[in-house]
Amino acid sequence: MLGKKRFVRIKNPYLDSMDEDILYHLDLGTKTHNLPAMFGDVKFVCVGGSPNRMKAFALFMHKELGLEDSGEDMKDICAGTDRYCMYKAGPVLSISHGMGIPSISIMLHELIKLLHHARCCDVTIIRIGTSGGIGIMPGSVVITDTAVDSFFKPRFEQVILDKIVTRSTELDKELAEELFNCSKEIPDFPTLIGHTMCTYDFYEGQGRLDGALCSFSREKKLDYLKRAYKAGVRNIEMESTVFAAMCGLCGLKGKLFRNA
Amino acid sequence: MLGKKRFVRIKNPYLDSMDEDILYHLDLGTKTHNLPAMFGDVKFVCVGGSPNRMKAFALFMHKELGLEDSGEDMKDICAGTDRYCMYKAGPVLSISHGMGIPSISIMLHELIKLLHHARCCDVTIIRIGTSGGIGIMPGSVVITDTAVDSFFKPRFEQVILDKIVTRSTELDKELAEELFNCSKEIPDFPTLIGHTMCTYDFYEGQGRLDGALCSFSREKKLDYLKRAYKAGVRNIEMESTVFAAMCGLCGLKGKLFRNA
């Protein structure tokens, strides 16, 4: 692959003929912003649910990278909207995506178009965040190899108009190994590679007994979690399948990296 | 029903035996907060996606209700978390829920438990927000009678562990008529009652031609929207089915009220 740049792929034949592309939920656009100048150098995109955490992560990266200015006045690039927050520290973009598949999916559509318009290449995208661990030590970090749905299947069912299309949810294996090797260099940093289960619901979908609605017994819950463990699931969250599916289709080297 | 109070129903046999109930995503709890004192007088809950808009709505309600203090220092009750925002103006609670079914569902679980712990009764919940209109004048307000899914069916498919349970998405008909009658008193306020379609996705799910991915033709899109219109759909958004299903199950008089 030497010398061959991997550009972000858009799979929409209509996009190039559009006079202007407005990224509504990011409050950015091709006519109002010089996207190549603003984002052309991006090589890593880190995404997570909470706006505060993604700001803290950007400040951390700013410091780690030894960037010159203080970083204290780091501005939310999406300040004009309250849907998502976005911060940039050198080649690292840090973006919040809210909770759940639909919320991250809107952000990813617009992020992928942003990277395309900015002519970014060789971009790695990593989702970081908390998750519920299954059969692992609390505080462990799970690096996802494959995202699975509530039925332990490595698929994302995308509804397109009124058709259901099944998409693959495999993630970059090399990147997983690379991240796993990094974790070995840090003392007391329990890390493992495993499947991550993605649900549409936090309470009934993840076997919680403390929601407003709960129709299953403690035994059924435990049986479900045991079956998940047996299927290779090591943590549960709410965004991984669509993340894996969209990154895979659009040529982003994608990875999930969760703190259980 | 004279004299009979309609309490919020929790459908979880485990909840009453719990020593403490922490409403994680609202940063509230039964041991840390006096929920009956804080929320016991709530009669209306208004929810919408955007935090800024829900604050503006609370300030508007504060003024409309002629409440004594200025309202300028209206505090976000959920300030300890950046997941949701919550404001209170007399008997009206105004809460943001982010975008999509999973995001509003987490909020509704915790809101319903909050209203239960606070011993609220005769609560009406109204979702307000923007939506995409179908075959109606831009700016029209759609009062939802029934929420339907991408296949125009009045159902919400809830995944509970690995079982799919289908729930009804009908809303309170009397409340719809009441709101519709109110709209007639306001000049130049185009309002109609119709079905609202709820999708899991903003781009591919709603027939948009400007996402990062688009695999259908303009004709297929128009055909889908025409079929939706024929099925009674007048607007599209991303939260109505789970809102209707959960409010129905828990005894909240629910209604959707959208600006197309």
XYZ file of C-alpha atoms in Angstrom:
520
model
C 0.000 0.000 0.000
C 3.132 2.163 -0.042
C 2.389 5.607 -1.419
C -1.285 4.784 -1.916
C -3.540 7.128 -0.035
C -6.776 5.787 1.399
C -9.418 8.471 0.916
C -12.766 8.562 2.682
C -15.409 7.026 0.404
C -18.825 8.546 -0.061
C -21.408 6.115 -1.452
C -23.910 8.590 -2.775
C -24.090 9.358 -6.520
C -26.081 12.553 -5.864
C -23.575 14.267 -3.628
C -21.032 15.501 -6.175
C -23.678 17.237 -8.262
C -24.945 19.241 -5.284
C -24.182 22.919 -5.402
C -23.816 23.130 -1.636
C -23.668 20.520 1.099
C -24.958 21.668 4.470
C -23.961 19.493 7.405
C -27.030 20.526 9.381
C -26.309 18.895 12.718
C -22.672 20.052 12.789
C -23.489 23.625 11.745
C -20.913 23.443 8.937
C -21.217 23.612 5.156
C -19.229 23.597 1.927
C -20.143 27.206 1.071
C -19.921 28.717 4.542
C -16.669 27.015 5.616
C -13.334 26.190 4.000
C -13.425 22.548 5.001
C -10.059 21.480 3.443
C -8.311 24.315 5.311
C -10.105 23.562 8.580
C -9.893 19.755 8.536
C -7.498 18.639 5.756
C -4.831 17.493 8.242
C -7.119 15.235 10.297
C -5.750 11.691 10.729
C -7.602 10.514 13.831
C -11.206 10.977 14.821
C -12.210 10.041 18.360
C -15.898 9.915 19.178
C -17.808 9.391 22.418
C -21.280 10.010 23.852
C -20.740 12.868 26.294
C -19.828 16.412 25.146
C -17.935 17.191 28.372
C -15.813 14.065 28.081
C -14.957 14.728 24.454
C -13.819 18.234 25.370
C -11.685 16.805 28.187
C -10.255 14.251 25.738
C -9.356 16.981 23.222
C -7.583 18.972 25.963
C -5.730 15.807 26.989
C -4.644 15.156 23.380
C -3.589 18.766 23.004
C -1.283 18.377 25.991
C -0.030 14.917 24.977
C 0.855 16.148 21.492
C 2.773 19.099 22.978
C 0.931 21.574 20.785
C 2.215 25.106 21.159
C -0.695 27.265 22.238
C -2.189 26.645 25.658
C -5.329 24.898 24.462
C -7.281 26.611 27.207
C -9.376 28.507 24.710
C -10.198 25.355 22.756
C -13.378 26.189 20.883
C -16.358 23.992 20.118
C -16.338 23.938 16.298
C -20.062 23.056 16.359
C -20.956 25.825 18.847
C -23.736 27.041 16.550
C -25.762 23.892 17.303
C -26.458 22.026 20.515
C -26.732 18.620 18.809
C -23.039 17.664 18.945
C -19.728 19.140 20.136
C -16.474 19.036 18.150
C -12.908 19.933 19.163
C -9.635 19.720 17.241
C -6.164 19.107 18.651
C -3.698 19.016 15.740
C -4.537 15.969 13.603
C -7.022 14.651 16.192
C -10.717 15.486 15.964
C -12.824 14.797 19.069
C -16.619 14.680 18.617
C -19.588 13.825 20.838
C -22.420 11.747 19.390
C -25.103 11.489 22.090
C -26.646 8.142 23.010
C -27.837 5.369 20.738
C -27.618 4.212 17.129
C -29.789 6.931 15.540
C -27.888 9.726 17.282
C -24.398 8.496 16.307
C -25.619 7.642 12.810
C -26.631 11.257 12.039
C -23.225 12.442 13.263
C -21.347 9.795 11.225
C -23.161 10.672 7.976
C -22.121 14.290 8.388
C -18.616 13.499 9.678
C -17.913 11.195 6.709
C -19.070 13.895 4.293
C -16.927 16.428 6.172
C -13.800 14.249 5.825
C -14.624 13.714 2.139
C -15.075 17.427 1.420
C -11.877 18.191 3.363
C -10.048 15.575 1.227
C -8.706 13.768 4.276
C -6.840 10.500 3.737
C -5.712 7.556 5.877
C -8.123 8.446 8.656
C -8.487 6.211 11.700
C -11.675 6.538 13.737
C -11.898 5.306 17.304
C -14.966 5.264 19.509
C -14.141 5.594 23.220
C -16.509 5.475 26.143
C -17.981 3.558 29.038
C -19.820 0.276 28.636
C -21.188 -2.533 30.754
C -18.697 -5.378 31.132
C -19.738 -9.054 31.046
C -17.651 -11.529 33.063
C -14.636 -9.229 33.153
C -12.949 -7.188 35.880
C -14.563 -3.762 36.446
C -12.379 -1.072 34.871
C -11.130 -3.379 32.118
C -10.723 -1.926 28.665
C -12.384 -3.890 25.862
C -11.032 -3.443 22.343
C -13.809 -4.551 20.020
C -12.992 -6.991 17.222
C -16.594 -7.351 16.058
C -19.776 -5.566 17.048
C -22.813 -7.817 17.454
C -26.528 -7.114 17.877
C -28.899 -8.262 20.676
C -29.006 -11.714 19.062
C -25.184 -11.985 19.109
C -25.041 -11.666 15.308
C -22.272 -9.619 13.610
C -24.699 -7.480 11.637
C -26.398 -4.126 11.507
C -29.891 -4.021 10.094
C -30.293 -0.709 8.311
C -33.802 0.294 7.305
C -33.584 2.060 3.914
C -37.009 3.487 3.069
C -39.056 0.370 3.885
C -36.419 -2.247 3.051
C -34.139 -3.874 5.625
C -30.517 -4.159 4.465
C -28.034 -6.180 6.532
C -24.529 -4.738 6.868
C -21.322 -6.250 8.215
C -19.974 -5.022 11.555
C -16.393 -6.267 11.440
C -13.693 -3.873 12.520
C -10.047 -3.495 11.567
C -8.136 -6.468 13.033
C -4.672 -4.890 12.658
C -5.745 -1.776 14.508
C -7.126 -3.935 17.330
C -3.780 -5.714 17.661
C -1.909 -2.418 17.533
C -4.028 -0.920 20.302
C -3.740 -4.111 22.339
C 0.062 -3.965 22.057
C 0.014 -0.344 23.240
C -1.993 -1.358 26.294
C 0.753 -3.811 27.318
C 3.188 -0.929 27.715
C 0.996 0.668 30.399
C 1.191 -0.913 33.859
C -2.084 -1.970 35.552
C -4.153 -1.433 32.444
C -6.323 -4.552 32.097
C -7.177 -4.814 28.422
C -8.713 -7.502 26.263
C -10.009 -8.007 22.745
C -13.600 -9.250 22.457
C -17.016 -8.799 20.902
C -19.101 -5.790 21.865
C -22.882 -6.106 21.941
C -24.942 -3.137 20.796
C -28.539 -2.697 21.976
C -31.299 -0.218 21.137
C -32.278 0.116 24.784
C -30.432 0.623 28.056
C -32.972 -0.937 30.441
C -35.074 -3.743 28.930
C -32.529 -4.379 26.175
C -29.566 -4.848 28.519
C -31.314 -6.907 31.191
C -31.535 -4.168 33.829
C -33.931 -4.773 36.705
C -34.299 -1.077 37.596
C -36.096 0.510 34.646
C -39.681 1.795 34.601
C -40.553 -1.425 32.781
C -39.155 -4.867 33.568
C -40.927 -8.049 32.473
C -38.185 -10.663 32.911
C -36.911 -12.494 35.977
C -33.447 -12.245 37.483
C -32.829 -15.803 36.197
C -33.764 -14.925 32.588
C -31.448 -11.929 32.771
C -28.525 -14.014 34.012
C -29.210 -16.703 31.420
C -29.125 -14.055 28.672
C -25.861 -12.524 29.883
C -24.296 -15.996 30.156
C -25.299 -16.796 26.599
C -23.819 -13.461 25.498
C -20.524 -14.317 27.242
C -20.492 -17.738 25.585
C -20.954 -16.029 22.208
C -17.802 -13.982 22.869
C -19.438 -10.763 24.100
C -17.356 -8.938 26.717
C -19.208 -5.641 26.958
C -22.500 -3.944 26.037
C -23.170 -0.464 24.714
C -25.508 1.292 22.276
C -23.630 2.485 19.171
C -21.090 -0.086 17.988
C -22.966 -1.894 15.190
C -23.818 1.192 13.140
C -20.345 2.625 13.824
C -18.685 -0.531 12.467
C -21.072 -0.771 9.503
C -20.673 2.834 8.362
C -16.885 3.012 8.893
C -16.469 -0.239 6.961
C -18.509 1.002 3.998
C -16.775 4.386 3.830
C -13.143 3.314 4.115
C -12.464 4.558 7.622
C -10.185 2.325 9.686
C -12.534 1.857 12.596
C -12.180 0.631 16.117
C -14.079 0.576 19.370
C -12.229 0.984 22.558
C -14.422 0.839 25.610
C -13.935 1.060 29.299
C -16.145 -1.593 30.850
C -63.461 9.577 36.678
C -64.477 12.368 39.088
C -62.225 12.362 42.109
C -60.182 9.451 40.816
C -56.521 10.280 40.520
C -54.515 8.753 37.704
C -51.086 7.905 39.082
C -48.026 7.120 36.987
C -47.690 3.343 36.691
C -44.378 1.575 37.019
C -44.375 -1.938 35.530
C -41.404 -3.364 37.347
C -41.916 -5.717 40.326
C -38.302 -5.178 41.490
C -38.478 -1.428 41.914
C -40.349 -1.118 45.203
C -37.952 -3.445 47.010
C -34.935 -1.374 46.031
C -33.274 0.522 48.839
C -32.313 3.387 46.568
C -33.190 4.282 43.008
C -30.555 6.268 41.164
C -31.735 8.000 38.006
C -28.252 7.886 36.488
C -28.794 9.944 33.358
C -30.752 12.679 35.174
C -28.291 12.927 38.067
C -31.138 12.496 40.577
C -31.934 9.797 43.131
C -34.360 8.790 45.879
C -31.740 9.116 48.627
C -29.967 12.232 47.404
C -33.074 14.251 46.504
C -36.527 14.854 47.977
C -38.351 13.984 44.788
C -41.937 14.538 46.105
C -40.970 18.038 47.312
C -39.140 18.856 44.093
C -41.616 17.413 41.588
C -44.888 16.513 43.376
C -46.821 19.375 41.726
C -45.884 18.466 38.143
C -48.923 18.163 35.837
C -47.357 18.685 32.418
C -44.122 17.350 31.008
C -42.917 18.780 27.706
C -40.030 17.049 25.979
C -37.988 17.872 22.899
C -34.635 17.007 21.341
C -32.578 20.154 21.813
C -31.425 21.369 25.269
C -31.411 25.040 24.199
C -34.953 24.852 22.893
C -36.246 23.154 26.029
C -34.703 25.916 28.141
C -36.305 28.535 25.913
C -39.627 26.692 26.232
C -39.361 26.641 30.044
C -38.666 30.398 30.099
C -41.656 30.928 27.794
C -43.911 28.852 30.093
C -42.599 30.720 33.125
C -43.671 34.000 31.531
C -46.996 32.661 30.223
C -47.911 31.319 33.655
C -47.099 34.688 35.238
C -44.885 33.090 37.869
C -43.587 35.563 40.409
C -39.794 35.406 40.298
C -38.104 36.610 37.126
C -37.196 33.160 35.800
C -33.898 34.550 34.556
C -31.943 32.346 36.902
C -33.817 29.222 35.802
C -31.518 26.359 36.700
C -30.871 23.120 34.821
C -32.031 20.497 37.353
C -29.797 17.927 35.625
C -26.728 20.206 35.574
C -24.619 17.427 37.121
C -24.814 15.444 33.874
C -24.494 16.459 30.231
C -26.862 13.751 28.973
C -30.129 15.682 29.328
C -31.305 19.115 30.508
C -34.369 19.694 32.721
C -36.152 22.914 33.719
C -39.269 23.486 35.820
C -41.781 26.333 35.481
C -44.505 25.799 38.071
C -46.365 22.598 37.182
C -44.574 22.321 33.831
C -41.412 20.259 33.458
C -39.370 20.815 30.295
C -36.772 18.163 29.389
C -34.446 17.526 26.449
C -34.035 13.977 25.138
C -31.431 14.098 22.375
C -32.064 12.411 19.042
C -33.540 9.010 18.299
C -35.452 6.210 19.987
C -32.655 4.907 22.268
C -31.861 8.386 23.581
C -35.473 9.334 24.407
C -36.107 5.851 25.814
C -33.401 6.191 28.501
C -34.848 9.562 29.497
C -38.433 8.246 29.591
C -37.513 5.283 31.833
C -35.968 7.665 34.342
C -38.648 10.352 33.976
C -41.446 7.822 34.579
C -39.662 6.564 37.704
C -39.143 10.174 38.804
C -42.876 10.960 38.475
C -43.680 7.724 40.337
C -41.294 8.462 43.205
C -42.618 12.039 43.387
C -46.203 10.640 43.572
C -47.364 12.794 40.685
C -50.884 12.230 39.350
C -52.878 13.179 36.240
C -49.740 13.975 34.305
C -49.937 14.940 30.637
C -46.798 14.526 28.562
C -46.321 16.320 25.258
C -43.451 15.957 22.848
C -42.758 19.128 20.842
C -40.216 19.653 18.090
C -39.441 19.943 14.415
C -40.184 17.216 11.909
C -40.277 16.682 8.161
C -43.751 17.300 6.718
C -45.251 15.135 3.946
C -47.687 16.761 1.537
C -48.501 19.607 3.925
C -47.716 23.324 3.997
C -44.261 24.123 5.477
C -44.694 25.456 9.006
C -47.825 23.396 9.658
C -48.248 21.866 13.082
C -49.046 18.154 13.111
C -50.809 16.745 16.169
C -50.127 13.019 16.147
C -53.028 10.615 16.595
C -50.922 7.485 16.059
C -47.196 6.960 15.674
C -46.213 4.469 12.975
C -42.922 2.782 12.062
C -41.038 2.794 8.712
C -43.522 0.218 7.406
C -46.505 2.474 8.319
C -47.548 0.091 11.120
C -48.845 1.452 14.471
C -46.354 -0.510 16.530
C -43.089 -0.261 18.401
C -40.856 -3.310 18.391
C -39.079 -3.411 21.732
C -36.174 -5.843 22.046
C -36.270 -7.309 25.578
C -33.133 -9.394 26.104
C -33.268 -11.342 22.827
C -37.043 -11.353 22.355
C -38.966 -8.879 20.216
C -42.149 -7.599 21.860
C -44.596 -5.494 19.830
C -46.215 -2.563 21.631
C -49.091 -0.294 20.639
C -48.348 3.309 19.651
C -51.783 4.892 19.945
C -52.000 8.235 21.654
C -54.736 9.953 23.614
C -57.504 10.924 21.166
C -59.217 13.392 23.534
C -55.999 15.278 24.111
C -55.446 15.491 20.344
C -58.920 17.027 19.897
C -58.343 19.417 22.790
C -55.041 20.628 21.326
C -56.613 20.895 17.878
C -59.404 23.068 19.294
C -56.820 25.317 20.966
C -55.068 25.778 17.631
C -58.286 27.138 16.091
C -58.230 30.073 18.508
C -54.862 31.242 17.148
C -54.943 33.079 13.802
C -52.666 31.814 10.994
C -51.730 28.647 12.838
C -52.103 25.832 10.282
C -52.708 22.680 12.311
C -53.849 19.179 11.448
C -54.226 15.788 13.091
C -52.405 12.893 11.382
C -50.070 9.941 11.716
C -46.415 10.552 12.503
C -43.794 8.182 11.108
C -40.812 7.356 13.296
C -37.536 6.159 11.755
C -34.237 4.919 13.187
C -32.253 6.950 10.703
C -32.335 10.506 9.402
C -30.700 9.969 5.997
C -31.308 6.517 4.465
C -34.380 5.938 6.627
C -36.148 9.141 5.610
C -35.326 9.064 1.905
C -32.751 11.854 1.954
C -30.495 12.108 -1.099
C -27.710 14.008 0.724
C -26.282 11.533 3.263
C -22.874 9.842 3.100
C -24.722 6.753 1.860
C -27.607 6.746 -0.599
C -28.559 3.636 -2.586
C -32.050 4.539 -3.841
C -33.208 6.672 -6.764
C -35.170 9.908 -6.560
C -38.157 7.961 -7.957
C -38.004 5.293 -5.246
C -37.837 8.024 -2.622
C -40.894 9.805 -4.023
C -42.786 6.516 -4.327
C -42.058 5.771 -0.645
C -43.173 9.198 0.548
C -46.350 8.943 -1.552
C -47.146 5.564 -0.016
C -46.535 7.063 3.441
C -48.950 9.903 2.680
C -51.566 7.415 1.443
C -51.180 5.517 4.742
C -52.068 8.716 6.635
C -48.540 9.861 7.516
C -48.209 13.657 7.627
C -44.752 14.033 9.163
C -41.558 12.094 9.960
C -39.335 12.205 13.035
C -37.265 9.825 15.172
C -38.825 9.317 18.619
C -42.618 9.007 18.417
C -43.161 5.233 18.487
C -41.266 4.566 21.715
C -42.753 7.726 23.266
C -46.303 6.529 22.503
C -45.562 2.958 23.618
C -44.000 3.885 26.962
C -46.529 6.613 27.839
C -49.366 4.228 27.038
C -47.978 1.478 29.248
C -47.254 3.785 32.181
C -50.520 5.755 32.334
C -49.225 9.068 31.045
C -51.661 10.944 28.831
C -49.346 11.352 25.852
C -49.330 13.454 22.776
C -47.003 14.477 19.998
C -47.182 17.972 18.699
C -44.769 18.662 15.878
C -43.897 21.601 13.718
C -43.430 20.255 10.180
